[in-house]
Coordinates of C-alpha atoms in Angstrom, one line a residue:
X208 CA 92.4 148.1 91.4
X209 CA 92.7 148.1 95.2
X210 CA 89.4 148.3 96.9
X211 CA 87.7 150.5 99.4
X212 CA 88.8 148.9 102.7
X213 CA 87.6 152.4 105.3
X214 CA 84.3 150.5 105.4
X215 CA 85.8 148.1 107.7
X216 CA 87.7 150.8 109.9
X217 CA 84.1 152.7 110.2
X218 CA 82.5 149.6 111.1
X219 CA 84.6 149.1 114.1
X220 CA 85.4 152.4 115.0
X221 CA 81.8 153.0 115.1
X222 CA 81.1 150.1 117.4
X223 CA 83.8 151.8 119.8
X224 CA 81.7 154.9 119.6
X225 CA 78.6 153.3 120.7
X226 CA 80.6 151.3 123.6
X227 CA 79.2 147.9 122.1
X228 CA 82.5 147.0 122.8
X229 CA 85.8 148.4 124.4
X230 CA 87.8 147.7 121.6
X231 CA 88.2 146.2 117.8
X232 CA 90.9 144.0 115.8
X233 CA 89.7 142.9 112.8
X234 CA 91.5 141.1 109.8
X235 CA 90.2 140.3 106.5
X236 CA 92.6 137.9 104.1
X237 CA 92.2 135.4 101.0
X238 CA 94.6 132.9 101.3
X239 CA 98.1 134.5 101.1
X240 CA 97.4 138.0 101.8
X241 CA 95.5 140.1 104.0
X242 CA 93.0 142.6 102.8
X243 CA 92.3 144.3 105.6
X244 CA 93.6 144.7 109.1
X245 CA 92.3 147.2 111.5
X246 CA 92.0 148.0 115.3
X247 CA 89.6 150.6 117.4
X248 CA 89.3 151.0 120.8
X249 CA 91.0 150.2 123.8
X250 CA 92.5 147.1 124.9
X251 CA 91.8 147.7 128.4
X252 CA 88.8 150.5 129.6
X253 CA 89.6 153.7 131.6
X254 CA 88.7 152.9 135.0
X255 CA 89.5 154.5 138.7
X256 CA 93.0 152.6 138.5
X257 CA 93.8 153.8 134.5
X258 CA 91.8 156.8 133.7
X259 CA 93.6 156.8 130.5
X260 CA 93.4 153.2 129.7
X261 CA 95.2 151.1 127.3
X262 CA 94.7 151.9 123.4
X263 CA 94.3 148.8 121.1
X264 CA 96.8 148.4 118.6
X265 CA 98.0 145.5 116.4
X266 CA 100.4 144.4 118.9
X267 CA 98.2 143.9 121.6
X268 CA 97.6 140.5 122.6
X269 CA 93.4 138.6 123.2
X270 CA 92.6 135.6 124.8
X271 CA 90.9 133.9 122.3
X272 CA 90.1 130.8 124.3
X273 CA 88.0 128.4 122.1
X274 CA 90.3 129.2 119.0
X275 CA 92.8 126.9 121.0
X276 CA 90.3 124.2 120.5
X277 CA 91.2 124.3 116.5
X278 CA 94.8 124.3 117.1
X279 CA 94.7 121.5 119.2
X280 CA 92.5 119.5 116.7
X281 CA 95.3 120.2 114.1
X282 CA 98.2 119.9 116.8
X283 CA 96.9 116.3 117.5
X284 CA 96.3 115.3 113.4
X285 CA 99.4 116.4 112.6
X286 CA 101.3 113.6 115.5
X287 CA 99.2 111.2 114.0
X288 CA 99.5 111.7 110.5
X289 CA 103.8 112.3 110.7
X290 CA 103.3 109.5 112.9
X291 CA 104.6 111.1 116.5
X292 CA 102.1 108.6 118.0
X293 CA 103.6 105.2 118.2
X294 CA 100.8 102.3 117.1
X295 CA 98.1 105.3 115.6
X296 CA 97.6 106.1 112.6
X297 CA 94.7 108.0 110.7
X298 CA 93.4 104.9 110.3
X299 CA 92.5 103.9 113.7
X300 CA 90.3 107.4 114.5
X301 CA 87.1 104.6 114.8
X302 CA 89.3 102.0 117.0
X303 CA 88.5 102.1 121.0
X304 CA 91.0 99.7 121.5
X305 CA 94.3 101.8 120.4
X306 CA 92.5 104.9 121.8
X307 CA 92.7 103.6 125.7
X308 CA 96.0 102.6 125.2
X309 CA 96.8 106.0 125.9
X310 CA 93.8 107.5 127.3
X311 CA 92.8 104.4 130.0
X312 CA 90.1 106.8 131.6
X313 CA 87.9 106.2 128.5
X314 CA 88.1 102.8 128.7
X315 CA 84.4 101.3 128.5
X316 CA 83.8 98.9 131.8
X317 CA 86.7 100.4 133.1
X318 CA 84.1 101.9 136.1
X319 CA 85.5 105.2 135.5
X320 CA 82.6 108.4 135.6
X321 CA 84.1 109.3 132.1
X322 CA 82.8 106.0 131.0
X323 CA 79.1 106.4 132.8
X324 CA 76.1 108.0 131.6
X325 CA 74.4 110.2 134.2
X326 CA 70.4 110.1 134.2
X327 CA 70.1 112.6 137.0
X328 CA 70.2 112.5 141.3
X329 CA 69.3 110.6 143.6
X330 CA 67.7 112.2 146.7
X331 CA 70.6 114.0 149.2
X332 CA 72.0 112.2 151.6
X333 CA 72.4 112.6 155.4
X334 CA 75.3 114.8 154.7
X335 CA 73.5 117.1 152.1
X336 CA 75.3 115.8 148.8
X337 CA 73.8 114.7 146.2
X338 CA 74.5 111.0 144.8
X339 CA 74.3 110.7 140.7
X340 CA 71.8 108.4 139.3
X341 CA 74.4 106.4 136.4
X342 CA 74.9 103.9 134.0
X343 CA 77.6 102.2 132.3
X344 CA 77.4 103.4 128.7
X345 CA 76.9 100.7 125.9
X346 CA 79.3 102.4 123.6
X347 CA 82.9 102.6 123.0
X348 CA 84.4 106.0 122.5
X349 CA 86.7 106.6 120.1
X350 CA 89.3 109.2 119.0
X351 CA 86.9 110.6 116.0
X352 CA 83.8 111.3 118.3
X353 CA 86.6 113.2 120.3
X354 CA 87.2 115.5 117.5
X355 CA 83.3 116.2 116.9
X356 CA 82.3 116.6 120.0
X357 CA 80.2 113.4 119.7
X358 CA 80.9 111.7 123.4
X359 CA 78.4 112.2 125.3
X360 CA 80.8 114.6 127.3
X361 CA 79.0 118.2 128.2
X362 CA 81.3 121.3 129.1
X363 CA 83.1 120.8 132.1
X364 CA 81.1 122.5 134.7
X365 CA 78.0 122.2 132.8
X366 CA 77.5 125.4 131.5
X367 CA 75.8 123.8 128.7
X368 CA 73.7 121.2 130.3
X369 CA 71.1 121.7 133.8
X370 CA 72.7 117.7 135.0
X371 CA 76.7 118.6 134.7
X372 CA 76.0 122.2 136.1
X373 CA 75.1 120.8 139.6
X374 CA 78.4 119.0 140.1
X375 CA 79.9 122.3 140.8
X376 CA 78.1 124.3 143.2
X377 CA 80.7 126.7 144.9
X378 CA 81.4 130.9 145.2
X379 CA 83.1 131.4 142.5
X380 CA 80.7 131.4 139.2
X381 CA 83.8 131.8 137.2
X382 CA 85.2 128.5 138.7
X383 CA 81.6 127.0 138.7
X384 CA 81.4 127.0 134.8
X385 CA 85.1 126.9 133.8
X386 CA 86.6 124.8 136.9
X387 CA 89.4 123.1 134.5
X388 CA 90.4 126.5 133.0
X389 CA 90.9 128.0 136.4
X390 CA 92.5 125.2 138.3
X391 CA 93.9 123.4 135.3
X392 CA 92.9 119.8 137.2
X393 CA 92.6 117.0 134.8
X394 CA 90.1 115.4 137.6
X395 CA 87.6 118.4 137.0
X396 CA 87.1 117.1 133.6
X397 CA 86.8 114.1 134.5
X398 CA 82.9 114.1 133.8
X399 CA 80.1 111.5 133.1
X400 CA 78.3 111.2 129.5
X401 CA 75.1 112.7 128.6
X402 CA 74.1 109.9 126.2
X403 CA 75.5 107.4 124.6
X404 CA 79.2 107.8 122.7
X405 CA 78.5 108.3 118.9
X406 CA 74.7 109.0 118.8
X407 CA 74.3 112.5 119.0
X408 CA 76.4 116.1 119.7
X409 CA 77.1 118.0 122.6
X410 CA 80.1 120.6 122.9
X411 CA 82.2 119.8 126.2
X412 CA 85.4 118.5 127.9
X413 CA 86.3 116.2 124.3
X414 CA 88.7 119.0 123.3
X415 CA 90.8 118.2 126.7
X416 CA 90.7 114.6 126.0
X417 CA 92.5 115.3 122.7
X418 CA 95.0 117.5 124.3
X419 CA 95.9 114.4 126.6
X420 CA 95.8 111.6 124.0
X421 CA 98.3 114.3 121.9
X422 CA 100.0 115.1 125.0
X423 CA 100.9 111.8 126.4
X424 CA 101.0 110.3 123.0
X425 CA 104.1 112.4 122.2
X426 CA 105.3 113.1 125.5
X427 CA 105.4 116.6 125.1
X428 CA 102.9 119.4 126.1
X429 CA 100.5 121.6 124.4
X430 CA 102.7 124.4 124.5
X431 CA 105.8 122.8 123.3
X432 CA 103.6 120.7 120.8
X433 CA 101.9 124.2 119.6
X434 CA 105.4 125.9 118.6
X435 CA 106.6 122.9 117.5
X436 CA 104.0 122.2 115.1
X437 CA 102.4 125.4 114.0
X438 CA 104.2 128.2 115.5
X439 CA 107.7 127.9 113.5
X440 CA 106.7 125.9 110.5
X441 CA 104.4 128.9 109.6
X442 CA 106.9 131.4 110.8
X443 CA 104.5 133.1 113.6
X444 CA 106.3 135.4 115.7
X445 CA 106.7 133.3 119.0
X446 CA 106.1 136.5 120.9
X447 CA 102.4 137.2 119.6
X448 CA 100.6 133.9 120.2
X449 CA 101.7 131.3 123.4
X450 CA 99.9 129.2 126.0
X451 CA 101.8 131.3 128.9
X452 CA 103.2 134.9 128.7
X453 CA 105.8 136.6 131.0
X454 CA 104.6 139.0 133.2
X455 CA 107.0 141.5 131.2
X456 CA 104.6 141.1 128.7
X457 CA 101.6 142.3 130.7
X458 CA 101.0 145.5 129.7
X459 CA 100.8 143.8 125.7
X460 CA 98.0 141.8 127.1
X461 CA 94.1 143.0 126.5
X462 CA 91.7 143.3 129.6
X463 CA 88.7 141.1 130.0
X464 CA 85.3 143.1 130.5
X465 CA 81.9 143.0 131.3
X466 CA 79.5 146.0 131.1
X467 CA 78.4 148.2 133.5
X468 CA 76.3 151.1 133.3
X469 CA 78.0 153.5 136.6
X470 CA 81.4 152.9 134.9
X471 CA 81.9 156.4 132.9
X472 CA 83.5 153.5 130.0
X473 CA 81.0 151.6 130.1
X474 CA 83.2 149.2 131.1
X475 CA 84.6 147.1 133.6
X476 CA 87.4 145.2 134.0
X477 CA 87.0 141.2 135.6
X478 CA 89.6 138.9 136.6
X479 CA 90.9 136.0 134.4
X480 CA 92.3 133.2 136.0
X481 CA 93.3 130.8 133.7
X482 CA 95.5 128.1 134.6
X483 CA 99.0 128.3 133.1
X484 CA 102.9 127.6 133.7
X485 CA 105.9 128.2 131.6
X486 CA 107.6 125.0 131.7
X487 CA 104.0 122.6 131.5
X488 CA 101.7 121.8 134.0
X489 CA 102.4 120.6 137.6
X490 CA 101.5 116.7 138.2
X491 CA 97.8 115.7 137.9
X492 CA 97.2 119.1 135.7
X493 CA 97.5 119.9 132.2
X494 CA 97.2 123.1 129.7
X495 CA 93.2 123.5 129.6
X496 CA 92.6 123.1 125.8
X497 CA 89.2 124.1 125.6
X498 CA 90.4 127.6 125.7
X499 CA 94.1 128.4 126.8
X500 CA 95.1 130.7 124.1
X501 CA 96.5 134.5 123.3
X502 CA 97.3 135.8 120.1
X503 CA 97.3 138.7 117.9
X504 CA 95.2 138.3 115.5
X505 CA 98.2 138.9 113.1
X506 CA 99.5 136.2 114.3
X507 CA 96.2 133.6 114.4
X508 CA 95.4 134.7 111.0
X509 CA 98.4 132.8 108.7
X510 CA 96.6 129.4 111.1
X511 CA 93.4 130.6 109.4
X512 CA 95.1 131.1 105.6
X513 CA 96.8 127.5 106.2
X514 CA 93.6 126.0 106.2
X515 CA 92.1 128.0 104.1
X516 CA 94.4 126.7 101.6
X517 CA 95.4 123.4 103.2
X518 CA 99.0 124.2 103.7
X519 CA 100.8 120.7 104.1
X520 CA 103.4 122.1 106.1
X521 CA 100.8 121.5 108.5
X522 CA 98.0 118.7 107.7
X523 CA 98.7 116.5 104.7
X524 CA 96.0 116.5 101.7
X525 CA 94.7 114.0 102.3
X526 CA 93.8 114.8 105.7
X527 CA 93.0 118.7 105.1
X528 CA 90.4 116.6 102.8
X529 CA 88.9 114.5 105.4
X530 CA 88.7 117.5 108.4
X531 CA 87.0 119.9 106.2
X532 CA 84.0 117.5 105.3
X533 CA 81.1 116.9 107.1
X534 CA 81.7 114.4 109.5
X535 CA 78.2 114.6 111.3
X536 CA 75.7 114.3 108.2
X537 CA 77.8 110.8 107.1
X538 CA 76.8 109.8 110.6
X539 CA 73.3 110.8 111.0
X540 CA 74.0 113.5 113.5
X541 CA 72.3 116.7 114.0
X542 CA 72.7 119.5 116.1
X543 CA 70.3 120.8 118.3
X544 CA 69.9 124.3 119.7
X545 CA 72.7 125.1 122.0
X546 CA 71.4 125.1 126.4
X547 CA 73.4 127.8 128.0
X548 CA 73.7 127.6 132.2
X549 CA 75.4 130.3 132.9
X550 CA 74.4 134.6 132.3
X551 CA 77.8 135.4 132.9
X552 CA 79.8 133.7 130.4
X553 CA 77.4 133.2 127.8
X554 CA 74.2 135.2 126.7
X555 CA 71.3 133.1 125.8
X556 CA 71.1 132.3 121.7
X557 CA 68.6 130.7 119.4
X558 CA 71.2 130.4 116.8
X559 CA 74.9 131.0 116.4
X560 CA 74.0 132.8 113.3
X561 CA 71.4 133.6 110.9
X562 CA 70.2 131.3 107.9
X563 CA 68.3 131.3 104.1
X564 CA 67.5 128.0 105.3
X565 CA 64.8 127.5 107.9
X566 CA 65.5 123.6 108.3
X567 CA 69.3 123.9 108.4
X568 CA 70.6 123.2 112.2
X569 CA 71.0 126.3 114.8
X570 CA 74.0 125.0 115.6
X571 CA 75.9 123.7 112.5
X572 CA 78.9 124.5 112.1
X573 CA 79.9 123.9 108.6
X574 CA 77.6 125.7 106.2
X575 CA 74.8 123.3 104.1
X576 CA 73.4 127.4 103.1
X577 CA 73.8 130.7 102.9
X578 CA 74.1 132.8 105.7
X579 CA 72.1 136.3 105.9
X580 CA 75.5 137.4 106.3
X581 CA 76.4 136.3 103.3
X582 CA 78.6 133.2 104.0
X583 CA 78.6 130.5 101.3
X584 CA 77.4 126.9 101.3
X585 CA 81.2 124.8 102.7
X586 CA 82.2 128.0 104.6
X587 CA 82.8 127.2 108.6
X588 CA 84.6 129.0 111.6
X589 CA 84.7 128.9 115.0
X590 CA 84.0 131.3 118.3
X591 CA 85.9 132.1 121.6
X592 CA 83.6 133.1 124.5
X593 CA 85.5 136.9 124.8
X594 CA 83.0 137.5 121.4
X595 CA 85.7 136.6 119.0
X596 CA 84.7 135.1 115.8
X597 CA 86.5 133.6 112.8
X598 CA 85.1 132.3 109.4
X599 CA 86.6 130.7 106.3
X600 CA 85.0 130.1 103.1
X601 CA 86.6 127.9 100.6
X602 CA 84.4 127.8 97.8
X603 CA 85.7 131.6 97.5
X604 CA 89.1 131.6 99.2
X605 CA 88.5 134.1 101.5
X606 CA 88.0 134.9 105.6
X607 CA 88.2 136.9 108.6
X608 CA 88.2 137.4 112.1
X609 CA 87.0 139.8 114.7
X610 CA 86.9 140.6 117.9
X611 CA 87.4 142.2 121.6
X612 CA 87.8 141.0 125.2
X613 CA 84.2 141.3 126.9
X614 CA 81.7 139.1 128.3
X615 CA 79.2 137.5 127.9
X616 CA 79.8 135.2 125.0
X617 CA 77.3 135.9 122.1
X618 CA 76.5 139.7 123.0
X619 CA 73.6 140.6 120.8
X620 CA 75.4 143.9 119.3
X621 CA 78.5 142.3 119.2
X622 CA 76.4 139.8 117.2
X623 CA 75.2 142.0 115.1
X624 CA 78.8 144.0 114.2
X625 CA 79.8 140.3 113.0
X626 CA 77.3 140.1 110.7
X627 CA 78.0 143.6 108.9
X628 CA 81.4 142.8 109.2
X629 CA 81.1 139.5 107.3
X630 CA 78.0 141.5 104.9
X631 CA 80.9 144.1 104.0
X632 CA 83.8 141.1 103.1
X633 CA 81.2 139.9 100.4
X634 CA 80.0 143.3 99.1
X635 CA 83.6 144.6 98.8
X636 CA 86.1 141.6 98.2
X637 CA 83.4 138.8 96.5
X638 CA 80.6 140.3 94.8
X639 CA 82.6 142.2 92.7
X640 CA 84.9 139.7 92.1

């Protein structure tokens, strides 16, 4: 018996009503089939320029900027583990040694800032600037604290951290907090430590570092390495998800927005400069990582059902195995609640979402309890700062994703259209099950 899948559609359409958001996609799947797939809204708001806008439709084509950091995880596992990378294997993810080969910058004693710990300013000089107070870090960095965001490195204009956010001071607060993913300089994430490698968590710039180990590992770019390893092996349509579109496809392409009360929307439409070229980056740049990706989510959703059920056209067992554990709790680790610089990317949050556990981390990523929302204990997912959110639950084979193009990350009604959305997957798909 089919089930009752308008719950979703209302949900959404509802939202669109209430301008919470300009527009919907949402997809619900298990693990080879999609339950639900459904869109609302616009894709880009009516405004002076469009008083008719753009509709939303199945076609249409986010950013969904930190999902990128997933695929690039899994881009970089799978040139180990096939064994792309010449002298790495899975079994050198702890060893510094083979890890500088290729990425020299992390090098420890090598006197570069990626390898210093920064402890705060020293007064400003005569010409204004101030001089960082640093140390040379006692630990060795090493390809697995890369994939867990356990460096030391903060995000890559300090969005997340009051020390990194004063290193870029400039007019532009969109190249203040995302300097990287506007210019696509590999010197801007070139950033000192917070603490020392290994001994505690702190999202940031790591996710570029893997791109470049991957990248100059293979000797191909993200965006080559991206269709080469998860584009065509899962049969994505090439033309829904990419690292650079033609401007032919503009019009495919969703609007960024931000809120504003004297729009008649409610809506307004911001820039989005993201660094990006068809045929790689230029010298002394590279494909920012952190969160250079478009798709449908049509097309990002068979990624999602190939981990869901660790499809070893793309990771081995073995390895599927070792990513979807807890890597942080073998290691003592925790996660403390997340520091958010900046008003116009993010919104300020206790807790990326709510728990039956008042002890569990704010920040934890993979699930040691239920969620209010109804996610069980082993589920995980991930966030891109437009409000797009994915989660997968393994224990009951099941997931979804949703979300629009507006910001501030984390919008508390946004939030809370998430957490229905994820309520209604369990009342409709799993609780009857």
């Amino acid at each position: 018996m089919s089930e009752d899948t308008t719950v979703f559609q209302k949900l959404i359409d509802d939202a669109v009503l209430k301008r919470i958001a300009p527009g919907f996609q949402a997809v619900v799947f298990d693990k080879d089939q999609i339950l639900f797939s459904g869109i609302s809204g616009y894709a880009s708001a009516p405004s002076v320029e469009d008083p008719d806008g753009r509709e939303m439709t199945p076609s249409t084509i986010l950013w969904v900027a930190s999902f990128c950091k997933v695929v690039t995880h899994i881009i970089a596992l799978h040139a180990i583990e096939r064994g792309f990378i010449q002298n790495f294997t899975m079994n050198d993810l702890d060893n510094h040694e083979k890890l500088v080969e290729i990425l020299p910058e992390l090098k420890q004693g090598s006197g570069t800032l990626c390898t210093k710990i920064i402890e705060g300013f020293e007064e400003p000089g005569p010409d204004g600037k101030k001089v960082m107070k640093l140390r040379d870090a006692k630990n060795k960095i090493t390809l697995r604290m890369l994939l867990t965001h356990t460096t030391g490195f903060a995000g890559g204009a300090g969005w997340n951290n009051p020390l990194i956010s004063q290193l870029f001071q400039g007019d532009d607060p969109i190249i203040n907090n995302l300097p990287h993913v506007v210019t696509g300089l590999i010197k801007d994430f070139q950033i000192p430590l917070l603490f020392e490698p290994g001994t505690g968590f702190q999202y940031g710039v790591s996710t570029e570092w893997v791109a470049q180990f991957v990248v100059r590992g293979t000797g191909k770019n993200l965006r080559v390495l991206y269709k080469e390893f998860i584009v065509h092996p899962l049969s994505i349509p090439s033309d829904e998800t990419d690292l650079w579109f033609p401007s032919s496809a503009k019009d495919r392409i969703a609007s960024l927005h931000i809120k504003n009360a004297d729009s008649p929307s409610g809506f307004i439409i911001i820039k989005q400069p993201l660094y990006t070229r068809e045929d790689g980056p230029d010298e002394g740049h590279a494909y920012p990582a952190e969160g250079l990706l478009w798709a449908t989510f049509r097309a990002f959703v068979p990624i999602l059902q190939a981990m869901l059920r660790h499809d070893e056209r793309i990771l081995k067992k073995e390895t599927w195995e070792r990513v979807t554990k807890d890597d942080l709790k073998d290691r003592g680790i925790t996660i403390s609640k997340p520091y958010f610089e900046s008003p116009i990317i993010f919104s300020t949050i206790d807790e990326y979402t709510k728990s039956t556990s008042p002890d569990i981390s704010p920040g934890e990523n993979m699930l040691s309890c239920y969620t209010l929302s109804g996610l069980a204990v082993g589920s995980y997912g991930w966030a891109g700062a437009v409000n797009a959110f994915f989660f997968l639950d393994p224990k009951n084979g099941i997931g979804g994703v949703l979300g629009t193009q507006m910001l501030p990350f984390m919008d508390s009604s946004i939030v809370e259209i998430r957490d229905k959305f994820e309520n209604l997957i369990y009342e409709t798909f799993v609780k009857k099950a």
